[in-house]
Coordinates of C-alpha atoms and ligand atoms in Angstrom, one line a residue:
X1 CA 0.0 0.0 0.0
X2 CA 1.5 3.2 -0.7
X3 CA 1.6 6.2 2.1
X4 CA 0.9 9.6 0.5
X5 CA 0.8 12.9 2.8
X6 CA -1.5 16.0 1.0
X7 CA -1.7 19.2 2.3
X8 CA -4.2 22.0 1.0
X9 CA -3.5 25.2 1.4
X10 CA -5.5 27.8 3.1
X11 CA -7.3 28.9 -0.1
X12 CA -8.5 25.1 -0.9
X13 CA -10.2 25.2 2.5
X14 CA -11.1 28.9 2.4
X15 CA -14.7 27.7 3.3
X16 CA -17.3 25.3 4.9
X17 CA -17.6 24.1 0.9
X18 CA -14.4 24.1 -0.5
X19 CA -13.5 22.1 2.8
X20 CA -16.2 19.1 1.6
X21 CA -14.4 19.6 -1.8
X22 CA -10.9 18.6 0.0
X23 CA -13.1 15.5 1.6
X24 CA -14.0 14.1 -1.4
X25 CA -10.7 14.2 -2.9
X26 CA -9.6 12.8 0.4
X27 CA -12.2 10.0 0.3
X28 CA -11.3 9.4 -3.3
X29 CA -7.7 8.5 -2.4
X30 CA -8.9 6.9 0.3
X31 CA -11.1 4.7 -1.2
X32 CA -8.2 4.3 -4.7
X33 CA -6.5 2.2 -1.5
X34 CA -3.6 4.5 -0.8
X35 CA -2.8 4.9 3.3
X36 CA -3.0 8.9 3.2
X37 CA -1.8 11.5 5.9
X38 CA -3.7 15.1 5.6
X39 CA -2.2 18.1 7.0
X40 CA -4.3 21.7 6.6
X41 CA -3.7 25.1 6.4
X42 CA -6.2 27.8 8.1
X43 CA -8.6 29.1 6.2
X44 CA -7.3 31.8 3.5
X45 CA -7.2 35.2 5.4
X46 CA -7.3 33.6 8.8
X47 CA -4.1 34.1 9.7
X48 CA -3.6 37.3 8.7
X49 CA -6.7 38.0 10.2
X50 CA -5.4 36.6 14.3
X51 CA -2.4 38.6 13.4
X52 CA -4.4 41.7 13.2
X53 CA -5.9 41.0 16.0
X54 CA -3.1 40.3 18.3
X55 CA -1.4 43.4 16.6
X56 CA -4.6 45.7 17.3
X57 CA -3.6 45.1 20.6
X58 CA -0.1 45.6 20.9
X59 CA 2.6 46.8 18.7
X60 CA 4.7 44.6 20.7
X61 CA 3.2 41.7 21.4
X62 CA 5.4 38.5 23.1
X63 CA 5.9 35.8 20.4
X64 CA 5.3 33.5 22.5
X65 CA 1.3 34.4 22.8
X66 CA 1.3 35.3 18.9
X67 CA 2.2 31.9 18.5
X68 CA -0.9 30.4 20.4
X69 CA -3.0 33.1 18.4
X70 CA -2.1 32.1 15.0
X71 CA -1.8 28.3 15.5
X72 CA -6.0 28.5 16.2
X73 CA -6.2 29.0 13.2
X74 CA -5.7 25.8 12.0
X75 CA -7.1 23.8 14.7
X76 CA -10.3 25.0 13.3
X77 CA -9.7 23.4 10.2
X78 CA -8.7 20.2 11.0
X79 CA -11.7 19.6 13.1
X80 CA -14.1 20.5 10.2
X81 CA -11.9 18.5 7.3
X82 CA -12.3 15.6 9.8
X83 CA -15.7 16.0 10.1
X84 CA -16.5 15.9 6.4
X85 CA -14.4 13.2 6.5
X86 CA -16.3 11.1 8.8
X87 CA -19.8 11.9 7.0
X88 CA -18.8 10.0 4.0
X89 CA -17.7 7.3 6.0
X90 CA -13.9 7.5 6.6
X91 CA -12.4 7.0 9.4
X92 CA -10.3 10.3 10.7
X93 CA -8.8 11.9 13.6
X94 CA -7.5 15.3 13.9
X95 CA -4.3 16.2 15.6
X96 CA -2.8 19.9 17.0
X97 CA 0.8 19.9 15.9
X98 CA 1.4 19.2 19.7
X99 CA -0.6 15.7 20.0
X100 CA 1.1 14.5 17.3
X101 CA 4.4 16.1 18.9
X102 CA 6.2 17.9 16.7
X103 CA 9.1 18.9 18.6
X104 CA 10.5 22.4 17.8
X105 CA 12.9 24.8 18.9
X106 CA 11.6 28.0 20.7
X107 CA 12.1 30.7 18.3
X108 CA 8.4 31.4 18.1
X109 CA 6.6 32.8 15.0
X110 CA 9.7 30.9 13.4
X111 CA 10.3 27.7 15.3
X112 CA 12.1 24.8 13.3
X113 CA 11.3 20.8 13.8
X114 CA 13.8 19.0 15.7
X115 CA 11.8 15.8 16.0
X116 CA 8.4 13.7 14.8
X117 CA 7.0 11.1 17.1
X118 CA 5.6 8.5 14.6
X119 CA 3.6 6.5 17.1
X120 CA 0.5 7.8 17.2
X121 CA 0.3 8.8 13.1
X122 CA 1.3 4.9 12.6
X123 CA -1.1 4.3 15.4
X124 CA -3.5 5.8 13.5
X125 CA -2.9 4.5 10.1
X126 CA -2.6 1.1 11.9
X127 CA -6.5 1.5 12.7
X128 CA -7.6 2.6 9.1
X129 CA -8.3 6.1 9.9
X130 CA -6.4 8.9 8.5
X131 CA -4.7 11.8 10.2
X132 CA -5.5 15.1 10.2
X133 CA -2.6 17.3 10.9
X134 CA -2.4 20.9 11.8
X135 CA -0.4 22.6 9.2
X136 CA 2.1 25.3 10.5
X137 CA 2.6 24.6 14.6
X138 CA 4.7 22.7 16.9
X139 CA 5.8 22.0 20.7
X140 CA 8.8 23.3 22.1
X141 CA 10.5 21.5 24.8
X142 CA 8.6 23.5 27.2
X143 CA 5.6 22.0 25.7
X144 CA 4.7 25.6 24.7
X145 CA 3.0 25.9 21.2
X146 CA 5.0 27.5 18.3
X147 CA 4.5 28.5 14.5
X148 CA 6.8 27.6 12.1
X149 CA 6.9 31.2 9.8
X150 CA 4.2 31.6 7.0
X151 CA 3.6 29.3 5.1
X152 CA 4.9 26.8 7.3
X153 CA 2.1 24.4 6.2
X154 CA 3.9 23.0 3.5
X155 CA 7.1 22.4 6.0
X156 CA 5.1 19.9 7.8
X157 CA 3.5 18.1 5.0
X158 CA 7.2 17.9 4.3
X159 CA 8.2 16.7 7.6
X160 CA 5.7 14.0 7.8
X161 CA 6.7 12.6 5.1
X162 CA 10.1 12.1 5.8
X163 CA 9.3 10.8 9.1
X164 CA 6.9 8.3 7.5
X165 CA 9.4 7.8 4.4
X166 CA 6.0 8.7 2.4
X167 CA 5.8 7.8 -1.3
X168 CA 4.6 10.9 -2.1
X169 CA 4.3 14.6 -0.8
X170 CA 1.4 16.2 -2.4
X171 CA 0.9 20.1 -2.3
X172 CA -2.3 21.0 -3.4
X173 CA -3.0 24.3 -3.9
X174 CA -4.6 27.4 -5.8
X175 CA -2.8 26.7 -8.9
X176 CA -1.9 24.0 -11.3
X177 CA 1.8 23.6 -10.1
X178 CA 5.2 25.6 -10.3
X179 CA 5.4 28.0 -13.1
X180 CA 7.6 30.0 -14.8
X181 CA 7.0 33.0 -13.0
X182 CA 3.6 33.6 -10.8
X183 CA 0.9 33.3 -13.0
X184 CA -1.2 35.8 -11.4
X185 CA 1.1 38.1 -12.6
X186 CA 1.9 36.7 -15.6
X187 CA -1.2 34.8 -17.4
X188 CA 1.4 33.7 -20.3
X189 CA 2.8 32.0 -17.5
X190 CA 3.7 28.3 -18.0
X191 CA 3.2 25.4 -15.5
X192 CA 6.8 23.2 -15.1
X193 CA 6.2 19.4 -15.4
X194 CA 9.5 19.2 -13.3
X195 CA 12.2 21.4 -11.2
X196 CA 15.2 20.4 -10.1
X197 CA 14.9 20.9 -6.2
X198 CA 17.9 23.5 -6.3
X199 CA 15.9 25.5 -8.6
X200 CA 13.1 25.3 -6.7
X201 CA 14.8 26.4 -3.6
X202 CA 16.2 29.7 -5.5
X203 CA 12.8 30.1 -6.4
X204 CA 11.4 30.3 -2.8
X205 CA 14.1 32.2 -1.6
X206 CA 13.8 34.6 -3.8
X207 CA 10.0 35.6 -3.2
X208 CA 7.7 32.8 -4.7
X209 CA 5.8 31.8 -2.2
X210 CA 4.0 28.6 -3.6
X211 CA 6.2 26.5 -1.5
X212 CA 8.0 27.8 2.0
X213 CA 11.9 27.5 1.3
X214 CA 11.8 24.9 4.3
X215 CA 9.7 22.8 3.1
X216 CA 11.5 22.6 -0.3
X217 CA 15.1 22.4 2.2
X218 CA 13.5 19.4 4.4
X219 CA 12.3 17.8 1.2
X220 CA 16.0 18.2 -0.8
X221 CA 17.8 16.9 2.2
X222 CA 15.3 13.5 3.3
X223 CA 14.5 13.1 -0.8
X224 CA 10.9 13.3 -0.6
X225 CA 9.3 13.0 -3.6
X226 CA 7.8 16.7 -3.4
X227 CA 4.8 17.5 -5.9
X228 CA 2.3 20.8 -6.2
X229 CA -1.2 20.4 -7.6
X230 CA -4.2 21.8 -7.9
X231 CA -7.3 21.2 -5.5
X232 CA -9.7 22.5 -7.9
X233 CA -8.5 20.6 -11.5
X234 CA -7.4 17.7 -12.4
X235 CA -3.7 17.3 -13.8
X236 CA -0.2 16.4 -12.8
X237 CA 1.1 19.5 -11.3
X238 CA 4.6 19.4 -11.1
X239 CA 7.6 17.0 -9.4
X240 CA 10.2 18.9 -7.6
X241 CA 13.0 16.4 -8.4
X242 CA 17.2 15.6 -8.3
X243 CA 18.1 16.9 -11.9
X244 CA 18.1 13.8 -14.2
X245 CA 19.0 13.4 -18.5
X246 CA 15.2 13.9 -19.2
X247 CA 14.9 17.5 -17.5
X248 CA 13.9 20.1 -20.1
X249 CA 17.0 21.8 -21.1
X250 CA 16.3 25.5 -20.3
X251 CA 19.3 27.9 -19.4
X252 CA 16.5 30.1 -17.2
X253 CA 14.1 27.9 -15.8
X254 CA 11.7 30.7 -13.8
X255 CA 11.5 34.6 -12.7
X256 CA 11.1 35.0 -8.9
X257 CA 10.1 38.7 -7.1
X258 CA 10.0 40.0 -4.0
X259 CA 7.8 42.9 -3.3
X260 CA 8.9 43.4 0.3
X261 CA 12.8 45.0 -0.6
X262 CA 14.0 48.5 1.0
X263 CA 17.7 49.7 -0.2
X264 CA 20.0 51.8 2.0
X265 CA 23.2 53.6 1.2
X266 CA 26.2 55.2 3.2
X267 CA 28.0 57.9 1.1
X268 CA 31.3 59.1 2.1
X269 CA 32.1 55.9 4.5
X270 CA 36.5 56.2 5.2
X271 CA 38.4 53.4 3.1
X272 CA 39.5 52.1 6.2
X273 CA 39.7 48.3 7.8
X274 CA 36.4 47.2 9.2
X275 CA 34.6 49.9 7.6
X276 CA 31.9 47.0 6.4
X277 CA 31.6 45.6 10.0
X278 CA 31.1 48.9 11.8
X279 CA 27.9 49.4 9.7
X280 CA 26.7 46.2 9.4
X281 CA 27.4 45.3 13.3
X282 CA 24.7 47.3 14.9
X283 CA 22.0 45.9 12.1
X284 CA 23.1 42.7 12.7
X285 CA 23.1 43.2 16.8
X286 CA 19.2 44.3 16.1
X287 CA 18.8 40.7 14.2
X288 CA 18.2 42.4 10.9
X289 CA 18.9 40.3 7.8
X290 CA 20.8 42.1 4.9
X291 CA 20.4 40.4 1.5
X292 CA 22.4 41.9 -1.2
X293 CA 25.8 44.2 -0.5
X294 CA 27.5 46.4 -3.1
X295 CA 31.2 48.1 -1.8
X296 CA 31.9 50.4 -4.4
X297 CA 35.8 51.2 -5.1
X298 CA 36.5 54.1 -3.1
X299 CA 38.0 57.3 -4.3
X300 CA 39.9 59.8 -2.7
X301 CA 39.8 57.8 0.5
X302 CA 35.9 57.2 0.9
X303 CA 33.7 55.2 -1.1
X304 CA 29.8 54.5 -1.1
X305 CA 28.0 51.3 0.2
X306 CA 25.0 49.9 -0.2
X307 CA 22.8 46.8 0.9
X308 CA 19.2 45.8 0.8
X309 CA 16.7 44.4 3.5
X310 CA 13.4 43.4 4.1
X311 CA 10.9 46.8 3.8
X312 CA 9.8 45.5 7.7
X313 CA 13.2 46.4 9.3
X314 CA 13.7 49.6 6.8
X315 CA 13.2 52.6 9.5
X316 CA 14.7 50.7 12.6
X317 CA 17.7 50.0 10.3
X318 CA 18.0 53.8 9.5
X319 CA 17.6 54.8 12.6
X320 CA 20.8 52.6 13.6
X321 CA 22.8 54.2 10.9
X322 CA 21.5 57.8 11.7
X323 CA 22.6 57.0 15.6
X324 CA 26.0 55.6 14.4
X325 CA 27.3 58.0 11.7
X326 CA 29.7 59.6 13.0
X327 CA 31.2 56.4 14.4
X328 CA 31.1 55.2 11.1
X329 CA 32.7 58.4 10.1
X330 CA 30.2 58.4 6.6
X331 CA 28.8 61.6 5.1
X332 CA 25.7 60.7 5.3
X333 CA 22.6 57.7 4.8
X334 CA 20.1 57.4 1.8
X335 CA 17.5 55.1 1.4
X336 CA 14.6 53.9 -0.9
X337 CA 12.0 51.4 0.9
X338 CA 10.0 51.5 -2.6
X339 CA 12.1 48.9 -4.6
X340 CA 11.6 45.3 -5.6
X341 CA 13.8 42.6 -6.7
X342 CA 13.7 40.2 -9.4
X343 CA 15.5 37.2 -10.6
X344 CA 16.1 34.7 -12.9
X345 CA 16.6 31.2 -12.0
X346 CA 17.7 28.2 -13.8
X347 CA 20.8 25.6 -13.5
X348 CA 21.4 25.5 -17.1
X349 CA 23.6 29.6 -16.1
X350 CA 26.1 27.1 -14.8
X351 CA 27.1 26.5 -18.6
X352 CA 25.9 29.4 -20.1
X353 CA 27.5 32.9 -20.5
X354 CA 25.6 36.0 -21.4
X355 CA 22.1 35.4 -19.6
X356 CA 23.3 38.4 -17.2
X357 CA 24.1 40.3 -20.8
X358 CA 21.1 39.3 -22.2
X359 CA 18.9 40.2 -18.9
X360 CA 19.9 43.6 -18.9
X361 CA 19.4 44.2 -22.9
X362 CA 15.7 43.2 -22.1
X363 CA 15.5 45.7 -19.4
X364 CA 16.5 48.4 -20.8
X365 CA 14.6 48.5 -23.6
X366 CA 11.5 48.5 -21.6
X367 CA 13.1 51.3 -20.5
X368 CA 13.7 49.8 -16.8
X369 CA 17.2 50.9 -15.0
X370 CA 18.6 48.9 -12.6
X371 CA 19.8 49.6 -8.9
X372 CA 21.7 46.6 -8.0
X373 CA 22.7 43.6 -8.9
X374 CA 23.9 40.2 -7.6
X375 CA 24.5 36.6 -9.1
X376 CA 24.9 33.4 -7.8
X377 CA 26.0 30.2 -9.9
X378 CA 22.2 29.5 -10.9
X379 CA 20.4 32.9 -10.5
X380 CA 20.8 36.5 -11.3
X381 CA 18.9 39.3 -9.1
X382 CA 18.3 42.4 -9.7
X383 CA 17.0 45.7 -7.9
X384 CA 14.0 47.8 -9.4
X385 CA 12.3 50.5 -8.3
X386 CA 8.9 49.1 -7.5
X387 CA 6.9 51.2 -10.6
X388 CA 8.9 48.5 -12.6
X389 CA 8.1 45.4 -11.3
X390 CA 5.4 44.2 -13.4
X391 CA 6.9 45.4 -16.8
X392 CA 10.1 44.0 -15.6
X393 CA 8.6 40.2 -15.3
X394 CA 6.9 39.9 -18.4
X395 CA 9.6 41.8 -20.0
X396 CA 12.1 39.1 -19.0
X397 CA 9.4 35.9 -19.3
X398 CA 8.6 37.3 -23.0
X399 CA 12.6 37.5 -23.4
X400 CA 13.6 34.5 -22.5
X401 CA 10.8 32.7 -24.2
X402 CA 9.3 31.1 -20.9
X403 CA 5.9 30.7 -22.0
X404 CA 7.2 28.0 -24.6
X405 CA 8.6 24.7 -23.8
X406 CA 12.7 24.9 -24.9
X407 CA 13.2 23.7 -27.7
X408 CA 17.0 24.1 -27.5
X409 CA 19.3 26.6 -25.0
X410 CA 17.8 29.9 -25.9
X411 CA 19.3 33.4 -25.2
X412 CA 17.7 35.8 -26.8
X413 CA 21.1 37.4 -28.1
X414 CA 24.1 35.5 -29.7
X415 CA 26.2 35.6 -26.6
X416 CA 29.9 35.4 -26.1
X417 CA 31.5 31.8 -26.8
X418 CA 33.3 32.5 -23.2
X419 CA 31.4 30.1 -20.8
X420 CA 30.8 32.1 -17.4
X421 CA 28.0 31.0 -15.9
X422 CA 25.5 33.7 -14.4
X423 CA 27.9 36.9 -14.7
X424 CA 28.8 36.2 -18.5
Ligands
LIG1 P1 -1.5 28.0 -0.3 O1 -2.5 28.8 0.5 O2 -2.2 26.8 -1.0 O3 -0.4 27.5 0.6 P2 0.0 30.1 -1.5 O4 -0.7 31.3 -1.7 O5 1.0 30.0 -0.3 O6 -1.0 28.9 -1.5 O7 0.9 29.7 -2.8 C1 0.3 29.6 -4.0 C2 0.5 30.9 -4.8 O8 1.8 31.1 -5.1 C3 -0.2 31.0 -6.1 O9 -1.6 31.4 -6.0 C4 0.6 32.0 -6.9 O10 0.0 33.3 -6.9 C5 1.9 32.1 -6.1 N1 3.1 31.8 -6.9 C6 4.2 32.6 -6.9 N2 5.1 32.2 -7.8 C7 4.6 31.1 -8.3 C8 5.1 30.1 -9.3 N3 6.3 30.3 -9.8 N4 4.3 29.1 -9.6 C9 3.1 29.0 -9.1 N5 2.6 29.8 -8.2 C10 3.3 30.8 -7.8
LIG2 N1 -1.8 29.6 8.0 C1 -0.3 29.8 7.9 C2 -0.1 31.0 7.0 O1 -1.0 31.7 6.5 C3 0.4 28.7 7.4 C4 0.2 28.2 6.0 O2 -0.9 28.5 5.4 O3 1.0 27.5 5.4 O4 1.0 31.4 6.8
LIG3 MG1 1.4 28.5 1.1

């Protein structure tokens, strides 16, 4: 018999219907003979919604209380999928993240899995009825709830899995599978039969959200055969999978964004040892993340730099710099909180040159200037201002031919014979 965990997503069980819906495909499986594992999201806006609430309250709120907030969310939906469930006649049993124990950390709001007891889902399966599984929470050793970050469903779909060495991991969700780019933003969009689970990972990391980077991490690392479908139509979705000879052959295999970029700049920071760590230090004392950094080369003794951030930490970040100037010895701080980034992805860069070249052709003839850039062996980024983000995707999925299958390695301009992977 094979074991297959499916998770829907919050918009699959957005309501009292859609969550009969997810019961008959359930019961469908069910009754095809497969041993089956369900793990649910809260209903779409749910989460958010908690959040405001908690927020409306307090600016500040402890994490630790958020986290007891937001993992209601999906204790509601468990108990209603498992009732459908048992109306039609199979046999179910809902479980909170902490009956089922899944040990975490205690970094709450972003609490990673440690461990999965396995009893009492094998327990379970053992007596014919199938799981239930709150998406998104844990215990910590304290046996205090946590969340796992959003989108933190998919992370324990993942993690059940492995636990249970599960034939399958099945993502169902509001679209067919992984596309090029988001097809809400671009309907010429195409759905991938198959991504490499590096790509995939880029992808996530780099702003699409149809799979938390976690889950995609957890999946790489235990080998869990990882695919996203639809709830709502019939099809294959798409197998996130160890690169093999039958892979399409495309030098740029998807176009991620992220909305959610601010840029800040020190002009007139002293060439001087350690000029990097005294204005990073303080932002990284206040646990900010920085994502990209650009040094320029400094002239007549000083130079400019430059790094990006979430938009979130933008003012506190500025404030840090403002307090620390003179320290720093700079001329003074800049900053734009209204840019986004995009970025190609796709393995075939490692034996390509010119996709950077052939990126930036595209861009500036839809008259779009870039801020920053940065590469990586398999994916190139760049900074926009935030006016440009939805010319700049289509521009580049319309370049690069995305919304056809590859029919050989296509650049849009003869490139250079050099081979240089991303920066060529
Ligand atoms: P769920 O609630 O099911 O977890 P999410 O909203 O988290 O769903 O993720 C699905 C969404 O991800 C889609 O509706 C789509 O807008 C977005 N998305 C972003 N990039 C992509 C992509 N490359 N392929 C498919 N969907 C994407
Ligand atoms: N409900 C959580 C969120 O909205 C987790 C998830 O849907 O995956 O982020
Ligand atoms: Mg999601």
């Amino acid at each position: 018999m094979t074991l297959i965990v499916q998770k829907y997503g919050g918009t699959s069980v957005a309501d009292v219907g859609r969550i009969e819906h997810v019961a008959d495909k359930v019961a469908a499986a069910r009754r095809a003979g497969h041993d089956l594992v369900v793990v649910v999201s809260a209903m779409a806006g749910e989460t958010d919604r908690l959040l405001g609430l908690g927020k409306g309250i307090s600016l500040r709120p402890s994490a630790r209380e958020m986290d007891v907030l937001l993992s209601a969310g999906e204790q509601v939906t468990i108990a209603l999928l498992a009732i459908a469930l048992e109306k039609r006649g199979i046999a179910a049993c809902s479980f909170t993240g902490a009956q089922v124990r899944i040990r975490t950390d205690n970094a709450h709001t972003k609490a990673r899995i440690l461990a999965i007891d396995e009893d009492k889902l094998r327990d379970t399966l053992a007596h014919g009825s199938i799981p239930v599984v709150a998406g998104f929470q844990g215990v910590d050793e304290a046996g205090d709830i946590t969340t796992l970050g959003r989108g933190g469903s998919d992370t324990t779909a993942v993690a059940l899995a492995a636990t249970l060495k599960a034939d399958e991991c099945q993502i169902y969700t509001d679209v067919e599978g992984v596309y090029t780019t988001d097809p809400r933003m671009v309907p010429e969009a195409r759905r991938l039969e198959r991504i490499t689970f590096e790509e995939m990972l880029e992808l996530a990391s780099l702003g699409s959200k149809v799979l938390q980077i976690r889950a995609v991490e957890f999946a790489g690392k235990y080998n869990v055969p990882l695919r996203v479908l639809s709830t709502f139509k019939e099809g294959e979705g798409t197998l996130i999978t160890y690169e093999d000879v039958t892979m399409e052959a495309a030098v740029v295999s998807g176009i991620a964004f992220n909305r959610d970029e601010a840029e800040i700049t020190l002009i007139g920071v002293p060439d001087a040892p350690g000029a990097a760590y005294r204005i990073l230090g303080p932002i990284s004392d206040a646990h900010i993340v920085v994502d990209m950094i650009v040094q320029n080369v400094a002239r007549e003794g000083r130079l400019d730099f430059t790094f990006t951030l979430h938009r979130n930490d933008y003012t506190q970040a500025l404030d840090i710099l403002e307090a620390n100037l003179k320290h720093m010895g700079a001329k003074r701080v800049i900053g734009n909180d209204r840019v986004v980034k995009i970025s190609l992805v796709g393995v075939g860069m490692r034996s390509h040159s010119g996709v950077a070249t052939s990126m930036f052709q595209a861009l500036s003839q839809a008259g779009i200037s870039i801020r920053l850039v940065a590469t990586s062996e398999i994916k190139i980024s760049v900074v926009v201002d935030e006016r440009h983000l939805e010319a700049g995707v289509r521009t580049l999925h319309e370049a690069f031919h995305l919304h056809e299958p590859p029919q050989q390695d296509y650049l849009p301009q003869p490139a250079a014979m050099r081979k240089g992977g991303a920066t060529g």
